[in-house]
Amino acid sequence: MIEIGIDSFAARFTDNAAAALSDKDAMFQLLERMEHADRSGLDVFGIGEHHRKGFLDAAPTHILAAAASRTKRIKLASAVTVLSAIDPVRAFQNFATLDLISGGRAEMVVGRGSFTDAFPLFGYNLDDYDELFAEKLELLLAIRENEFVTWSGKFRPALKNQPVYPRPVQEQLPIWLGVGGTPQSFVRAGALGLPLMVAIIGGETHRFRPLVDLYREAGRRAGHAPEKLTVGLHSLGYLAETTEQAIEDFYPGYAASMTKVGKERGWPPMTKERFMSQMGPTGALLVGSVEEIAEKVLRHADALGGISRLTFQMDSAEVSHDKLMNAIELIGTKLKPLVNNSSR
């Protein structure tokens, strides 16, 4: 079975009509979508973390906690927690508290983050990018395993038999490692026996298979059981009644946002031709009708050697709230059953 859900960055960074909403109203609509995802039978809803204009997710656990009071069964996760720029003690406390509020539905997906704004904001040196993450992940996992923690490192004061409270409802708070395309990150996740969440937002999904194989091999060598080495896939996507309608709804905002981000990163402007190249059978974009995307999900799962979770990231294209609500319903009530009744 493949768990299916939504990831949101609460993004509001293009100049289309949807951006005329106030931040207050946009946040209210996001919570409505989270509640609707729960009603529609989706398995997980993740909230990202960004510290820049155009995103409302700088304090994701607050959003997740607000959603916890309005939902009953859906898992509530980060997507991702920028662990390099937060104290692991505080991160654990935040999610343990969320776990208590939600009755055991909290999960963490931790990563280094694709934007670097958090580093100067919280006083960290970007030259320590990977070293910070490795050390903080080590401490976070130690806190998860032990109520009383003894630990020392380079970037934070040592802990000597220090208790960390509160403890979560779940015996072991789920912690996934969110990765992009860096081989060392896949190996790290495997060596630690952590579930892997792979963000594939461009190119062809099957090209990530060698990296996923690296993860599984690193886990095997570290002595972790194969069933513990689960893989999730985070994809840009959007569903409508027809593929033509999905493209019409999604492409304009997607092109505007990708072009804007591309100016910072040296990418060329997004064109319709480049967009359509991602719409093919092996392309990363999951934009289309229910039947078409169900087949594509299964194709991607096969290409990666099996996945246990898939999350759609839809709102960076600034599709209207009503259309996002419809897409969520299609994913939960039609796509999810179709994928899992056809899983091979």
Coordinates of C-alpha atoms in Angstrom, one line a residue:
M1 CA 0.0 0.0 0.0
I2 CA 1.2 3.5 -0.9
E3 CA 0.3 6.3 1.6
I4 CA -0.8 9.4 -0.4
G5 CA -0.9 12.9 0.8
I6 CA -0.2 16.6 0.3
D7 CA 2.8 18.8 1.1
S8 CA 2.3 22.6 1.3
F9 CA 4.8 25.5 1.5
A10 CA 1.9 28.0 2.1
A11 CA 3.5 29.8 -0.9
R12 CA 2.2 33.2 -2.1
F13 CA 5.0 34.5 -4.3
T14 CA 3.6 35.3 -7.8
D15 CA 1.6 38.3 -9.0
N16 CA -1.5 36.6 -10.1
A17 CA -5.0 37.2 -8.8
A18 CA -4.8 34.7 -6.0
A19 CA -2.0 36.8 -4.4
A20 CA -4.6 39.5 -3.7
L21 CA -5.7 37.5 -0.7
S22 CA -4.6 38.7 2.7
D23 CA -2.1 36.4 4.6
K24 CA -4.8 35.8 7.2
D25 CA -7.3 34.6 4.6
A26 CA -4.6 32.5 2.9
M27 CA -3.8 30.8 6.2
F28 CA -7.5 30.1 6.8
Q29 CA -7.8 28.5 3.4
L30 CA -4.8 26.4 4.0
L31 CA -6.3 25.0 7.2
E32 CA -9.5 24.4 5.3
R33 CA -7.6 22.3 2.7
M34 CA -5.9 20.3 5.5
E35 CA -9.3 19.6 7.0
H36 CA -10.6 18.6 3.6
A37 CA -7.7 16.3 3.0
D38 CA -8.6 14.5 6.2
R39 CA -12.2 14.1 5.2
S40 CA -11.2 12.9 1.7
G41 CA -9.2 10.0 3.1
L42 CA -5.6 11.2 2.5
D43 CA -3.0 9.7 4.7
V44 CA -0.6 12.7 5.5
F45 CA -0.4 16.4 5.2
G46 CA 3.0 18.1 5.4
I47 CA 4.0 21.7 5.9
G48 CA 7.3 23.1 4.8
E49 CA 9.6 25.6 6.4
H50 CA 10.8 28.8 4.7
H51 CA 12.0 32.1 6.0
R52 CA 11.4 34.5 3.1
K53 CA 8.8 36.7 1.5
G54 CA 6.0 34.8 -0.2
F55 CA 5.8 31.9 2.2
L56 CA 3.6 31.6 5.3
D57 CA 5.3 28.5 6.8
A58 CA 8.1 29.9 8.9
A59 CA 6.5 28.3 12.0
P60 CA 5.2 25.0 10.6
T61 CA 4.3 23.3 13.9
H62 CA 1.9 26.1 14.7
I63 CA 0.0 25.4 11.4
L64 CA 0.1 21.6 12.1
A65 CA -1.2 22.1 15.6
A66 CA -4.0 24.3 14.4
A67 CA -4.9 21.5 11.9
A68 CA -4.7 18.9 14.6
S69 CA -7.7 20.3 16.3
R70 CA -9.7 20.2 13.1
T71 CA -8.8 16.7 11.8
K72 CA -9.2 13.2 13.1
R73 CA -7.0 10.7 11.4
I74 CA -4.6 12.3 8.9
K75 CA -0.8 12.3 9.8
L76 CA 0.7 15.7 10.3
A77 CA 4.3 16.1 9.2
S78 CA 7.0 18.7 8.4
A79 CA 8.1 19.0 4.8
V80 CA 10.9 19.6 5.7
T81 CA 12.1 20.8 9.1
V82 CA 15.3 22.8 8.4
L83 CA 17.2 21.0 11.1
S84 CA 20.5 22.8 10.5
A85 CA 19.0 26.0 11.7
I86 CA 17.0 24.9 14.7
D87 CA 18.0 23.5 18.1
P88 CA 17.3 19.8 18.1
V89 CA 15.9 19.9 21.6
R90 CA 13.4 22.6 20.6
A91 CA 12.5 20.7 17.4
F92 CA 11.8 17.5 19.4
Q93 CA 9.8 19.4 22.0
N94 CA 7.7 21.1 19.2
F95 CA 6.8 17.8 17.5
A96 CA 6.3 15.9 20.8
T97 CA 3.8 18.6 21.7
L98 CA 2.2 18.3 18.3
D99 CA 2.0 14.5 18.9
L100 CA 0.2 15.1 22.2
I101 CA -2.3 17.6 20.6
S102 CA -3.0 15.3 17.6
G103 CA -3.2 12.1 19.6
G104 CA -0.2 10.4 18.1
R105 CA -0.3 11.7 14.5
A106 CA 2.9 13.8 14.3
E107 CA 5.9 13.1 12.1
M108 CA 9.1 14.9 11.2
V109 CA 10.8 15.0 7.8
V110 CA 14.2 16.6 8.5
G111 CA 16.5 18.1 5.9
R112 CA 19.0 20.8 5.1
G113 CA 16.5 22.9 3.2
S114 CA 16.7 24.0 -0.5
F115 CA 16.9 27.7 0.5
T116 CA 19.6 29.1 2.7
D117 CA 17.7 32.0 4.3
A118 CA 17.6 30.4 7.7
F119 CA 21.4 30.4 8.1
P120 CA 22.0 34.1 8.4
L121 CA 18.6 34.6 10.1
F122 CA 19.6 32.4 13.0
G123 CA 23.3 33.1 13.0
Y124 CA 24.8 30.1 11.3
N125 CA 27.6 29.9 8.8
L126 CA 26.7 28.5 5.4
D127 CA 30.2 26.9 5.3
D128 CA 29.0 24.5 8.0
Y129 CA 26.0 23.4 6.0
D130 CA 26.5 19.7 6.1
E131 CA 28.4 19.5 9.4
L132 CA 25.6 21.3 11.2
F133 CA 23.0 19.0 9.9
A134 CA 24.9 15.8 10.7
E135 CA 25.6 16.9 14.3
K136 CA 22.0 18.1 14.9
L137 CA 20.5 14.9 13.4
E138 CA 22.7 12.9 15.8
L139 CA 21.4 14.8 18.8
L140 CA 17.8 14.7 17.6
L141 CA 17.9 10.9 17.3
A142 CA 19.6 10.7 20.7
I143 CA 16.7 12.7 22.2
R144 CA 14.1 10.5 20.5
E145 CA 15.7 7.4 22.0
N146 CA 16.4 8.7 25.5
E147 CA 14.4 10.7 28.0
F148 CA 17.7 11.6 29.7
V149 CA 20.4 12.7 27.3
T150 CA 24.2 12.9 27.6
W151 CA 25.7 14.4 24.4
S152 CA 28.4 16.8 23.3
G153 CA 29.2 18.4 19.9
K154 CA 30.7 21.4 18.2
F155 CA 27.8 23.8 17.6
R156 CA 25.7 23.7 20.8
P157 CA 26.4 23.3 24.5
A158 CA 26.7 19.8 25.8
L159 CA 24.0 17.9 27.6
K160 CA 24.8 15.9 30.7
N161 CA 22.1 13.5 31.8
Q162 CA 19.5 16.2 30.9
P163 CA 15.9 15.2 30.6
V164 CA 13.9 16.4 27.5
Y165 CA 10.1 16.9 27.8
P166 CA 7.4 16.4 26.8
R167 CA 7.6 12.9 25.4
P168 CA 5.4 12.0 22.5
V169 CA 2.3 9.7 22.5
Q170 CA 4.0 7.5 19.9
E171 CA 6.7 5.2 21.4
Q172 CA 9.1 6.4 18.7
L173 CA 8.3 9.7 16.9
P174 CA 8.6 9.0 13.2
I175 CA 11.6 10.9 11.7
W176 CA 12.2 10.7 7.9
L177 CA 15.3 12.1 6.2
G178 CA 14.3 14.5 3.3
V179 CA 16.8 14.5 0.5
G180 CA 17.4 16.0 -3.0
G181 CA 20.1 14.6 -5.2
T182 CA 23.2 14.4 -3.0
P183 CA 24.5 10.8 -2.8
Q184 CA 25.9 11.3 0.7
S185 CA 22.4 12.1 1.9
F186 CA 21.0 8.8 0.6
V187 CA 23.9 6.9 2.2
R188 CA 23.4 8.7 5.5
A189 CA 19.7 7.8 5.6
G190 CA 20.4 4.2 4.9
A191 CA 23.2 3.9 7.5
L192 CA 20.9 5.4 10.1
G193 CA 18.0 3.2 9.1
L194 CA 15.7 6.2 8.6
P195 CA 12.9 6.3 6.2
L196 CA 13.8 8.3 3.1
M197 CA 11.7 11.1 1.5
V198 CA 13.0 12.0 -1.9
A199 CA 12.1 15.3 -3.5
I200 CA 12.0 14.9 -7.3
I201 CA 10.7 18.2 -8.8
G202 CA 12.3 17.9 -12.2
G203 CA 13.9 15.5 -14.7
E204 CA 12.9 11.9 -15.0
T205 CA 12.1 10.0 -11.8
H206 CA 13.8 6.7 -12.8
R207 CA 17.1 8.5 -12.9
F208 CA 17.0 8.6 -9.0
R209 CA 17.0 4.7 -8.9
P210 CA 20.8 4.5 -8.4
L211 CA 20.6 6.9 -5.4
V212 CA 17.7 4.9 -3.9
D213 CA 19.8 1.7 -4.4
L214 CA 22.7 3.4 -2.6
Y215 CA 20.3 4.1 0.3
R216 CA 19.1 0.5 0.5
E217 CA 22.6 -0.9 0.2
A218 CA 23.9 1.4 3.0
G219 CA 21.0 0.3 5.2
R220 CA 21.7 -3.4 4.4
R221 CA 25.4 -3.0 5.3
A222 CA 24.5 -1.2 8.5
G223 CA 22.3 -4.2 9.5
H224 CA 18.9 -2.6 9.1
A225 CA 16.0 -4.8 8.0
P226 CA 14.8 -4.2 4.5
E227 CA 11.2 -3.4 5.7
K228 CA 12.7 -0.5 7.7
L229 CA 14.2 1.1 4.7
T230 CA 11.1 2.7 3.2
V231 CA 11.1 5.3 0.5
G232 CA 8.7 8.2 0.0
L233 CA 8.4 10.5 -3.0
H234 CA 7.6 14.2 -2.9
S235 CA 6.4 15.5 -6.3
L236 CA 5.0 18.6 -7.9
G237 CA 1.6 17.7 -9.1
Y238 CA -2.1 18.6 -9.5
L239 CA -5.2 16.8 -10.6
A240 CA -8.3 17.9 -12.5
E241 CA -11.1 16.1 -14.3
T242 CA -9.1 16.1 -17.5
T243 CA -5.4 16.5 -18.3
E244 CA -6.1 19.6 -20.4
Q245 CA -7.9 21.3 -17.5
A246 CA -5.0 20.3 -15.2
I247 CA -2.5 22.0 -17.5
E248 CA -4.6 25.1 -17.9
D249 CA -5.0 25.5 -14.2
F250 CA -1.4 24.6 -13.1
Y251 CA 1.0 25.8 -15.8
P252 CA 0.7 29.7 -15.5
G253 CA 1.5 29.8 -11.8
Y254 CA 4.0 27.0 -12.0
A255 CA 5.9 28.9 -14.8
A256 CA 5.8 32.2 -12.9
S257 CA 7.1 30.6 -9.6
M258 CA 9.8 28.5 -11.3
T259 CA 11.0 31.4 -13.3
K260 CA 11.2 33.6 -10.2
V261 CA 13.2 31.0 -8.3
G262 CA 15.3 30.3 -11.4
K263 CA 16.5 33.9 -11.4
E264 CA 18.2 33.2 -8.0
R265 CA 19.6 29.9 -9.0
G266 CA 20.7 30.5 -12.6
W267 CA 18.0 28.4 -14.2
P268 CA 16.5 29.5 -17.6
P269 CA 12.9 30.8 -17.6
M270 CA 10.2 28.2 -17.6
T271 CA 8.7 27.6 -21.0
K272 CA 5.6 25.6 -22.0
E273 CA 7.9 23.3 -24.0
R274 CA 10.0 22.5 -20.9
F275 CA 6.9 22.0 -18.8
M276 CA 5.4 19.6 -21.3
S277 CA 8.6 17.6 -21.4
Q278 CA 8.0 16.8 -17.7
M279 CA 4.4 15.6 -18.5
G280 CA 5.6 12.5 -20.4
P281 CA 5.5 8.9 -19.0
T282 CA 8.8 9.2 -17.2
G283 CA 8.7 13.0 -16.3
A284 CA 8.6 14.1 -12.7
L285 CA 5.5 16.2 -12.9
L286 CA 2.3 14.6 -11.7
V287 CA -0.2 16.9 -13.4
G288 CA -3.2 15.4 -15.2
S289 CA -6.4 13.3 -14.8
V290 CA -6.9 10.7 -12.1
E291 CA -6.4 7.7 -14.4
E292 CA -3.3 9.1 -16.1
I293 CA -1.6 10.1 -12.8
A294 CA -2.5 6.8 -11.2
E295 CA -0.6 5.0 -13.9
K296 CA 2.3 7.4 -13.6
V297 CA 2.4 6.9 -9.8
L298 CA 2.7 3.2 -10.3
R299 CA 5.3 3.6 -13.0
H300 CA 7.4 5.9 -10.7
A301 CA 7.0 3.4 -7.8
D302 CA 8.3 0.6 -10.0
A303 CA 11.1 2.7 -11.3
L304 CA 12.3 3.4 -7.7
G305 CA 12.0 -0.2 -6.6
G306 CA 8.9 0.5 -4.6
I307 CA 7.7 3.4 -2.5
S308 CA 5.6 3.6 0.7
R309 CA 4.4 7.2 0.4
L310 CA 3.7 9.8 -2.2
T311 CA 3.0 13.5 -1.5
F312 CA 1.7 16.1 -4.0
Q313 CA 3.1 19.6 -3.7
M314 CA 0.4 21.7 -5.4
D315 CA 0.1 25.2 -4.0
S316 CA 3.3 26.7 -5.4
A317 CA 1.5 27.2 -8.7
E318 CA -1.1 29.3 -6.8
V319 CA -4.1 27.5 -8.2
S320 CA -7.3 28.9 -6.7
H321 CA -8.5 27.5 -3.3
D322 CA -11.6 26.0 -4.9
K323 CA -9.6 24.1 -7.5
L324 CA -7.1 22.9 -4.9
M325 CA -10.0 21.7 -2.8
N326 CA -11.3 19.8 -5.8
A327 CA -7.9 18.3 -6.5
I328 CA -7.6 17.1 -2.9
E329 CA -10.9 15.4 -3.2
L330 CA -9.9 13.7 -6.5
I331 CA -6.6 12.5 -4.9
G332 CA -8.3 11.2 -1.8
T333 CA -11.5 9.6 -3.2
K334 CA -10.4 8.5 -6.6
L335 CA -6.6 8.4 -7.1
K336 CA -5.7 6.8 -3.8
P337 CA -8.1 3.8 -4.2
L338 CA -7.1 3.4 -7.9
V339 CA -3.4 3.3 -7.0
N340 CA -3.7 0.9 -4.1
N341 CA -6.2 -1.4 -5.8
S342 CA -3.7 -1.6 -8.7
S343 CA -0.4 -1.7 -6.8
R344 CA 1.9 -4.1 -8.3

